[in-house]
CSV table of N, CA and C in Angstrom, one decimal:
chain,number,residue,atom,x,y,z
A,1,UNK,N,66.4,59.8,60.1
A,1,UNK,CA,67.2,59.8,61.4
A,1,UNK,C,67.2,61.2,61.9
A,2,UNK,N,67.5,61.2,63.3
A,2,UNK,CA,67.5,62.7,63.8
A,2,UNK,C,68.6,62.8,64.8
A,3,UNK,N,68.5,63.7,65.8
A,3,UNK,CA,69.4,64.0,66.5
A,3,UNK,C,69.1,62.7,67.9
A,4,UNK,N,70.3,62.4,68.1
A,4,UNK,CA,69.9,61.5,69.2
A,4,UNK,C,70.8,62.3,70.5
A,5,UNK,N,70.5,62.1,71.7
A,5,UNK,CA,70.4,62.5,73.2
A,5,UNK,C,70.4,61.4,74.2
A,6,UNK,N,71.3,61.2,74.7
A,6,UNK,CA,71.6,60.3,76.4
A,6,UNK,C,70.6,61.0,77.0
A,7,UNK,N,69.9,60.4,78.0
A,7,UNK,CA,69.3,61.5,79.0
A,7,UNK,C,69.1,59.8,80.1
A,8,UNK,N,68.4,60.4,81.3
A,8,UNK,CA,68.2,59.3,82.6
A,8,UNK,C,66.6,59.6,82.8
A,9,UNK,N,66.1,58.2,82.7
A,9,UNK,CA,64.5,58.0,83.0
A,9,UNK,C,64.2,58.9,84.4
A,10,UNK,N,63.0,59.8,84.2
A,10,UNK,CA,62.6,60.2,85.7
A,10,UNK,C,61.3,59.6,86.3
A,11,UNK,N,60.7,59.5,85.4
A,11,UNK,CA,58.9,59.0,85.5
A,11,UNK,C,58.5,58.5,83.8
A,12,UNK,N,57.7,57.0,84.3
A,12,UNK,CA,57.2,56.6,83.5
A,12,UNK,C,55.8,56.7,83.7
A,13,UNK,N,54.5,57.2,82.6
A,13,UNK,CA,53.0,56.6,82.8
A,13,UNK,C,52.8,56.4,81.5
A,14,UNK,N,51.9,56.1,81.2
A,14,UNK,CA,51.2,55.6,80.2
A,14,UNK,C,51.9,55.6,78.8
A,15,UNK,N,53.0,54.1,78.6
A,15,UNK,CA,54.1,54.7,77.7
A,15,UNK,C,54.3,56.0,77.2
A,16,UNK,N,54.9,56.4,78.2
A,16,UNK,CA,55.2,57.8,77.7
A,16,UNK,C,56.5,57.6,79.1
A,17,UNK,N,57.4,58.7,78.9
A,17,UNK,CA,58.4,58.6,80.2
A,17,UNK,C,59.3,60.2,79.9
A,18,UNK,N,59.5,61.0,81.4
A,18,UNK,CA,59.9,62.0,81.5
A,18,UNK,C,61.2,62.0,81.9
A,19,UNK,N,62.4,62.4,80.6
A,19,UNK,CA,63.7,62.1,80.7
A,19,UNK,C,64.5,63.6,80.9
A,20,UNK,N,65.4,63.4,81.9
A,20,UNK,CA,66.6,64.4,82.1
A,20,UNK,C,67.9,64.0,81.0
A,21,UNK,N,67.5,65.3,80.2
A,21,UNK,CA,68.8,65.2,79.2
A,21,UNK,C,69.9,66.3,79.3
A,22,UNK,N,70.8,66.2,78.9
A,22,UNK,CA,71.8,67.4,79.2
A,22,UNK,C,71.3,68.3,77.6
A,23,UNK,N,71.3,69.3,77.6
A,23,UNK,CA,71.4,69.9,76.7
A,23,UNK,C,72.9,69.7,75.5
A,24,UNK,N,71.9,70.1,74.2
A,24,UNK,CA,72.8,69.9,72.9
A,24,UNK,C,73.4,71.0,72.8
A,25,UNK,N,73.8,71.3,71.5
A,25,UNK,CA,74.4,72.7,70.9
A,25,UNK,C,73.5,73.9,70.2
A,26,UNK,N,72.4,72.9,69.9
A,26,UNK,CA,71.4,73.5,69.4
A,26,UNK,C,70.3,74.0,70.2
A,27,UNK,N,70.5,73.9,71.9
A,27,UNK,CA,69.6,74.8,72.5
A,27,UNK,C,70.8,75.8,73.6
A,28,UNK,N,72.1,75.8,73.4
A,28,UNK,CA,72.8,76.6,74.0
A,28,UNK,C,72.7,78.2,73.9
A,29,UNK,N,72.0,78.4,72.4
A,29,UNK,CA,71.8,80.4,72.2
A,29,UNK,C,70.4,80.2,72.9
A,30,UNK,N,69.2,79.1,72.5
A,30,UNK,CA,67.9,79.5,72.9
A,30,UNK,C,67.4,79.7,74.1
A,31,UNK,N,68.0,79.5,75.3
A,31,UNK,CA,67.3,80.1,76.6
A,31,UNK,C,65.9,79.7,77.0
A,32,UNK,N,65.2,79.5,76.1
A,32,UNK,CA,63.7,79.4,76.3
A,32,UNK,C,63.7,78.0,77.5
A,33,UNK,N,64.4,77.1,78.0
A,33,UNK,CA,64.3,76.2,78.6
A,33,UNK,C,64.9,76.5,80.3
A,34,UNK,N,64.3,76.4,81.6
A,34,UNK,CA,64.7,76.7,82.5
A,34,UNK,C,65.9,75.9,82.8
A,35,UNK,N,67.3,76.5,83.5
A,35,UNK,CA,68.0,75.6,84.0
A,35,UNK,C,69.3,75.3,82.6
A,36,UNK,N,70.5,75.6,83.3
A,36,UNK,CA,71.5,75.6,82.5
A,36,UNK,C,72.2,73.9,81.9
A,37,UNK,N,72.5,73.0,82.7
A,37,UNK,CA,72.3,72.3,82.2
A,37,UNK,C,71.5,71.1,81.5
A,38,UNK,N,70.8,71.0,82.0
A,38,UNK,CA,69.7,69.8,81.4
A,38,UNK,C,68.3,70.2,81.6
A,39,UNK,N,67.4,69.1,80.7
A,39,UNK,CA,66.0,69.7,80.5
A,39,UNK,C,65.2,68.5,80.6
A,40,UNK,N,64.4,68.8,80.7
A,40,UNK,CA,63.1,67.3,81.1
A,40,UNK,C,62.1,67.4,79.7
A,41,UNK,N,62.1,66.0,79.3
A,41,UNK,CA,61.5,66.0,77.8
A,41,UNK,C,60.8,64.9,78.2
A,42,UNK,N,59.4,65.1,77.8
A,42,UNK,CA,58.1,63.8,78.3
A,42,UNK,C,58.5,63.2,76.0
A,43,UNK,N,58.7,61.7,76.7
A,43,UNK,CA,59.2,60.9,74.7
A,43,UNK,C,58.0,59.8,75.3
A,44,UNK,N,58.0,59.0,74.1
A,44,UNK,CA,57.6,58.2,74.0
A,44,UNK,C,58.5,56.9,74.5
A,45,UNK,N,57.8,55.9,75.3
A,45,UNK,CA,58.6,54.7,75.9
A,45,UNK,C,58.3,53.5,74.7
A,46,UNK,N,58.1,53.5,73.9
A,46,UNK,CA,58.3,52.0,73.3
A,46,UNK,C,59.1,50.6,73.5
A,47,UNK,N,60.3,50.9,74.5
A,47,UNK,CA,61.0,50.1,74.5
A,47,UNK,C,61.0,49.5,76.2
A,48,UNK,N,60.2,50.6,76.7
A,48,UNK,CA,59.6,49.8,78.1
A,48,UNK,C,61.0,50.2,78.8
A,49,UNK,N,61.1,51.4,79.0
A,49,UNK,CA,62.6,52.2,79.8
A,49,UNK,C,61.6,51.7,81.3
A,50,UNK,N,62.5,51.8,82.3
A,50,UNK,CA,62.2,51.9,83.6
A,50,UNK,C,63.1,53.5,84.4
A,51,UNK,N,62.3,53.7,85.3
A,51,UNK,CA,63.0,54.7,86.3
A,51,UNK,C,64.6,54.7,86.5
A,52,UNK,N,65.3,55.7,86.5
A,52,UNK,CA,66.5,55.5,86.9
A,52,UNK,C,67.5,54.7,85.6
A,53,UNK,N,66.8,54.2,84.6
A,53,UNK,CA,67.5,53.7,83.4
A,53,UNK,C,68.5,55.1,82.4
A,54,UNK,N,69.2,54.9,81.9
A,54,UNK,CA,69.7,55.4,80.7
A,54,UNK,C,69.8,55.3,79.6
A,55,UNK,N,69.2,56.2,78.6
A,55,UNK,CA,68.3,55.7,77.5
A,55,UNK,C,69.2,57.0,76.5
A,56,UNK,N,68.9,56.2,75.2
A,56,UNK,CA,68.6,57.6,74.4
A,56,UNK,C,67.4,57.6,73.1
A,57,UNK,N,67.2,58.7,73.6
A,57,UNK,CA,66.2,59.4,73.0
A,57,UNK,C,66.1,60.2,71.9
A,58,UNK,N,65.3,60.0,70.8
A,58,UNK,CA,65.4,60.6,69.2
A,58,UNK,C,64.7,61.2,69.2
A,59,UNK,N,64.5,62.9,68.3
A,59,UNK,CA,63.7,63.3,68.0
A,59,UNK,C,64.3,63.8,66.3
A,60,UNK,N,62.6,63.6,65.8
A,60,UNK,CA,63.2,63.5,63.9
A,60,UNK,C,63.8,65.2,63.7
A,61,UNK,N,64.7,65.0,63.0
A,61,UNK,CA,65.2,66.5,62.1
A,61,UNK,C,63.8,67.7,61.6
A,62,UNK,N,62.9,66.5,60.6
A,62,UNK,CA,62.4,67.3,60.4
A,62,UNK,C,61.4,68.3,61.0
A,63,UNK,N,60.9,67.3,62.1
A,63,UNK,CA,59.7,67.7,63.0
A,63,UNK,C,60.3,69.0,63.3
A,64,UNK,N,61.9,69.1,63.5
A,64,UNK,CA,62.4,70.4,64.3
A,64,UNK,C,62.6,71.1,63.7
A,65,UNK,N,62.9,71.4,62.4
A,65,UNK,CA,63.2,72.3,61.3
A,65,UNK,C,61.9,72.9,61.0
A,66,UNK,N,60.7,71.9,61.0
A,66,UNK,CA,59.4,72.4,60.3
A,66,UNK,C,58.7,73.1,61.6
A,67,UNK,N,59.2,72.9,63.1
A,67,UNK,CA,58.7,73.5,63.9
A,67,UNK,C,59.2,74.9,64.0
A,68,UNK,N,60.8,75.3,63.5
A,68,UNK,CA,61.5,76.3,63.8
A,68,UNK,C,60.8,77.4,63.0
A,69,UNK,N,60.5,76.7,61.8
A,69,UNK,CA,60.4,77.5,60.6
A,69,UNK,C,58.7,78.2,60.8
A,70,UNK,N,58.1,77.3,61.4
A,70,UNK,CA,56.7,78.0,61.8
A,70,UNK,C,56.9,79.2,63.2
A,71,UNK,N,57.8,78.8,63.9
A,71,UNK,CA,57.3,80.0,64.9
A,71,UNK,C,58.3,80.6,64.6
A,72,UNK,N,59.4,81.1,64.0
A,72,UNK,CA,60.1,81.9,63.3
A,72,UNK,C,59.9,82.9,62.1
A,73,UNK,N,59.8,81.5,60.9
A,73,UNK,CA,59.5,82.8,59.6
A,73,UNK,C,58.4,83.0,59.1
A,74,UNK,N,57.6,81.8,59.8
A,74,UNK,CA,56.0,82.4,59.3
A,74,UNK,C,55.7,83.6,59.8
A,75,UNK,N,55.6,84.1,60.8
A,75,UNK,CA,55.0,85.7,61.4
A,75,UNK,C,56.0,86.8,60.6
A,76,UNK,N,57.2,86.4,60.5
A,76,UNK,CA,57.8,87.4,59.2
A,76,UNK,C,57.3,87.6,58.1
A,77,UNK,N,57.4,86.2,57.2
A,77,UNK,CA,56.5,86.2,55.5
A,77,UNK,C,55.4,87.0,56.0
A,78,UNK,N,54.4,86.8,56.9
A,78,UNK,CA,53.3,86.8,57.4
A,78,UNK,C,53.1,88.5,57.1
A,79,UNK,N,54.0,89.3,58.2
A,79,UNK,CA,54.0,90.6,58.5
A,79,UNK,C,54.2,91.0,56.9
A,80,UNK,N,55.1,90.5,55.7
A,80,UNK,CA,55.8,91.1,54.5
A,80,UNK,C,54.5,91.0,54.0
A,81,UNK,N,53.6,89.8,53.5
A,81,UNK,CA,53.1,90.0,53.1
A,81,UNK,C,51.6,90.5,53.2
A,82,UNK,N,51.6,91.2,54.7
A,82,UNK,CA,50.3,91.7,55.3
A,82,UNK,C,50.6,93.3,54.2
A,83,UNK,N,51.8,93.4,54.6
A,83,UNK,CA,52.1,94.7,54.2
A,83,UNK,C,52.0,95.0,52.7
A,84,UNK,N,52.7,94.0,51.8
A,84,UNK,CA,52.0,93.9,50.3
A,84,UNK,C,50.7,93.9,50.0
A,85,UNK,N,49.4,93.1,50.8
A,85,UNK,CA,48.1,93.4,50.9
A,85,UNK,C,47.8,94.8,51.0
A,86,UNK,N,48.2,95.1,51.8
A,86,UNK,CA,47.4,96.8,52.7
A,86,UNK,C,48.3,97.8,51.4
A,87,UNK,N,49.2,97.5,50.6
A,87,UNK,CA,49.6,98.6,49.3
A,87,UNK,C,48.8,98.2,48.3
A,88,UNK,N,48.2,97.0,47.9
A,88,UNK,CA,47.6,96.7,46.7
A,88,UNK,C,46.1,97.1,47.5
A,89,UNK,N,45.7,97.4,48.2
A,89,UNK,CA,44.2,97.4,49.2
A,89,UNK,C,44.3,99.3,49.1
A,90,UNK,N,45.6,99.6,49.6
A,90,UNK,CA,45.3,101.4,49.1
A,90,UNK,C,45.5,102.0,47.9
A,91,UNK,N,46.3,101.2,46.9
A,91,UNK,CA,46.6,101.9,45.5
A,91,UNK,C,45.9,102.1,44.8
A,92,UNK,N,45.5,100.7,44.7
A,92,UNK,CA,44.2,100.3,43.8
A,92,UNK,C,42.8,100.0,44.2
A,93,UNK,N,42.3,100.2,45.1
A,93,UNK,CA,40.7,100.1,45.5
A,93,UNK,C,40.4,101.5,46.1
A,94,UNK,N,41.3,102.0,47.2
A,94,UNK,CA,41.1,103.5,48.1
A,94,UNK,C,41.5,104.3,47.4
A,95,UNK,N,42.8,104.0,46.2
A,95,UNK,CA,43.9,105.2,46.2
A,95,UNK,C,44.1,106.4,47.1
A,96,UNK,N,44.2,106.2,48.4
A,96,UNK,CA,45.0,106.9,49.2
A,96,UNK,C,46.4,106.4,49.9
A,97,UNK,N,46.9,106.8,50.8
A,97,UNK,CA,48.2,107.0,51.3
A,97,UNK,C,48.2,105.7,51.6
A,98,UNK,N,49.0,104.8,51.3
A,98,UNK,CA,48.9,103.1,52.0
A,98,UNK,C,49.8,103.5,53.6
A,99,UNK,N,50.4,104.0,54.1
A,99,UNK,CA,50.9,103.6,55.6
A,99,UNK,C,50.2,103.0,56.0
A,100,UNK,N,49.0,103.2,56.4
A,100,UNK,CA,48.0,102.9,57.4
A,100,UNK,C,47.4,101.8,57.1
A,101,UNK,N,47.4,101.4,56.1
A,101,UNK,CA,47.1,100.4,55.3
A,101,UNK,C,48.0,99.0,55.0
A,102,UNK,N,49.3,99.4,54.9
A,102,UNK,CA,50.7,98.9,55.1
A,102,UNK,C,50.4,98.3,56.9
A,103,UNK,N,50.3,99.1,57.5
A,103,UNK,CA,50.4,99.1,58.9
A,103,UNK,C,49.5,97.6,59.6
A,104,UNK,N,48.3,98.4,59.2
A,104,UNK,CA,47.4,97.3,59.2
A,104,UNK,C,47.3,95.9,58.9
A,105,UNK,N,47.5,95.9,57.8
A,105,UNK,CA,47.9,94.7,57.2
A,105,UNK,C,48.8,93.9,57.3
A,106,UNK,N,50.0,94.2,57.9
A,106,UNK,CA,51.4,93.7,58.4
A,106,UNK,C,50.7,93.3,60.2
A,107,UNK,N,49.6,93.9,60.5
A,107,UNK,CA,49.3,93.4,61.7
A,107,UNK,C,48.7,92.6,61.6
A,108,UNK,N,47.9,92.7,61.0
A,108,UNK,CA,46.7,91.7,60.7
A,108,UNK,C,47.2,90.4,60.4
A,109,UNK,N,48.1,90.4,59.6
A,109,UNK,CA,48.8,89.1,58.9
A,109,UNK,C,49.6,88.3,60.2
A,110,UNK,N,50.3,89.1,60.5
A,110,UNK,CA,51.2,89.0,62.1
A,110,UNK,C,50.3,88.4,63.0
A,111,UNK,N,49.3,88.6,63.5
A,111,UNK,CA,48.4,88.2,64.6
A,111,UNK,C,47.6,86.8,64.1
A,112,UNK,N,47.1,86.8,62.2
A,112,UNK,CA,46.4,85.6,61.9
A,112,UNK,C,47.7,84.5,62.3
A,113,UNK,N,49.3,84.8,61.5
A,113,UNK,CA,50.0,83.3,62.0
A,113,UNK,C,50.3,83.2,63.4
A,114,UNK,N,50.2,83.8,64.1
A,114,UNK,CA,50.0,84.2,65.4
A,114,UNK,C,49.1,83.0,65.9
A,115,UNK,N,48.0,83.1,65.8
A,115,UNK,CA,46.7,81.9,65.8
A,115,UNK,C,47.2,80.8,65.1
A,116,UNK,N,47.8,80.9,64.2
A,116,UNK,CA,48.2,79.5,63.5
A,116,UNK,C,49.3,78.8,64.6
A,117,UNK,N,49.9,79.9,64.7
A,117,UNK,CA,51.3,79.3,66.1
A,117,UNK,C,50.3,78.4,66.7
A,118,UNK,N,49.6,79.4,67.2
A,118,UNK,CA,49.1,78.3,68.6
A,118,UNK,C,48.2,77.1,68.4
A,119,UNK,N,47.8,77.0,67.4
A,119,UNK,CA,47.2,75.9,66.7
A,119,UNK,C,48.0,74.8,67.3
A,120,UNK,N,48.9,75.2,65.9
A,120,UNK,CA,50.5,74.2,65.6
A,120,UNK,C,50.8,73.7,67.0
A,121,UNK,N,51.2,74.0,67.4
A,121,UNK,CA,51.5,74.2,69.0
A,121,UNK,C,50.4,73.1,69.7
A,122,UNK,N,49.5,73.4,69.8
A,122,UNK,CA,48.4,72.3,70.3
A,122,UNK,C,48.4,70.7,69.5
A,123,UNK,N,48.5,70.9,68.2
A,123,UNK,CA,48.5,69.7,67.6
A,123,UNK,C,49.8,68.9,67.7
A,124,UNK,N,50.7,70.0,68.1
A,124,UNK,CA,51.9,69.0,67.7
A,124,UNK,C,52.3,68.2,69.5
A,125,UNK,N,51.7,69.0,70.4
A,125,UNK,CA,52.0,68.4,71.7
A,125,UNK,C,50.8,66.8,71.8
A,126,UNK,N,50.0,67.0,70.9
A,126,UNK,CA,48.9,65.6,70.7
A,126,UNK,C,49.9,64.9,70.3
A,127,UNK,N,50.2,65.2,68.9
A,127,UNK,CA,50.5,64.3,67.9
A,127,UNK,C,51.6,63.7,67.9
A,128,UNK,N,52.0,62.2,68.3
A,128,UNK,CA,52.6,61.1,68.5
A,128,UNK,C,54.0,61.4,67.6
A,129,UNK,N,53.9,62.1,66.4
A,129,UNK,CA,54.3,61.6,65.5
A,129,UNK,C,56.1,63.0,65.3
A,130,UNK,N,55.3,63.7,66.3
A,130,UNK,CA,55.9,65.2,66.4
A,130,UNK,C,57.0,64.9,68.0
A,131,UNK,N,56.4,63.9,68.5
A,131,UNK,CA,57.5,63.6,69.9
A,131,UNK,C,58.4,62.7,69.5
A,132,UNK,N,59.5,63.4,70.6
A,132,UNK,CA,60.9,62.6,70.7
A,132,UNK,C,60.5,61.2,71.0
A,133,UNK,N,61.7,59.7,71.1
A,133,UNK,CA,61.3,58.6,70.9
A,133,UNK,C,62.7,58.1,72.2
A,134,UNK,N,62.4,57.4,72.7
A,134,UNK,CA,63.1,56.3,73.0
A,134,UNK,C,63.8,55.3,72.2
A,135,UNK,N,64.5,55.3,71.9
A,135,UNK,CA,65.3,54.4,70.8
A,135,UNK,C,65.6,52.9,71.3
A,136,UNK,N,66.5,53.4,72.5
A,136,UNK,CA,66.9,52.1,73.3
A,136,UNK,C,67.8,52.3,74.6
A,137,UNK,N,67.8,51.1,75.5
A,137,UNK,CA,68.3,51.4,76.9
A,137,UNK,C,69.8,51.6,77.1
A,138,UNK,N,70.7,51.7,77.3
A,138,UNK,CA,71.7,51.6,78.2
A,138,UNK,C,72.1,51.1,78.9
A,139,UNK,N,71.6,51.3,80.0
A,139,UNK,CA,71.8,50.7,81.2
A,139,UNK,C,70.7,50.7,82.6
């Protein structure tokens, strides 16, 4: 089960349908969404919503936890452990000064999950399984 959301049908195509939802609690710090109260979320229609209907709409916990944690703490681990690389890369193979090496390495690592973001990011806007749902109508 996940978080469920009221929102009003705005456009339906190809089971799929674009709903105006009010915002939750959990996007009130994030800003990333235009527009203070409500947001437009393309879900999946399984249940055959029409225009102007009132629906609510699920999306799973996990998908959002596993999505938070990717564009959040992966580029951190990422950067820690670039920087563990670039010290075991100068201690023991250069033995010279690791900064630069530390430096590097924390970037390097930083920019590969960087790429991985945008992967994730593409797959997950494909994949059926990663979108919000239509549950059931309203009204």
């Amino acid at each position: 089960m996940g978080k469920q959301q009221e929102g009003i049908v705005l456009e339906v195509f190809d089971g799929m349908a674009k709903v105006k939802a009010s915002r939750h609690s959990d996007c009130e710090n994030c800003g990333s969404c235009p527009g203070n109260d409500a947001i437009v979320v393309e879900v999946l229609n399984p249940v055959g919503a029409k225009r102007g209907q009132r629906v609510i709409i699920e999306g799973k916990e996990v998908n959002m936890l596993k999505a938070a944690f990717i564009v959040y703490m992966l580029p951190l681990i990422a950067a820690v452990a670039g920087v563990f690389a670039g010290t075991y890369l100068a201690t023991t193979k250069m033995e010279t000064d690791p900064i630069w090496y530390q430096v590097a390495g924390g970037v390097v690592a930083v920019v590969i999950s960087l790429i991985y973001i945008r992967y994730f990011d593409r797959n997950a806007r494909t994949d059926d399984t990663m979108r919000p749902v239509i549950t059931r109508i309203l009204s």
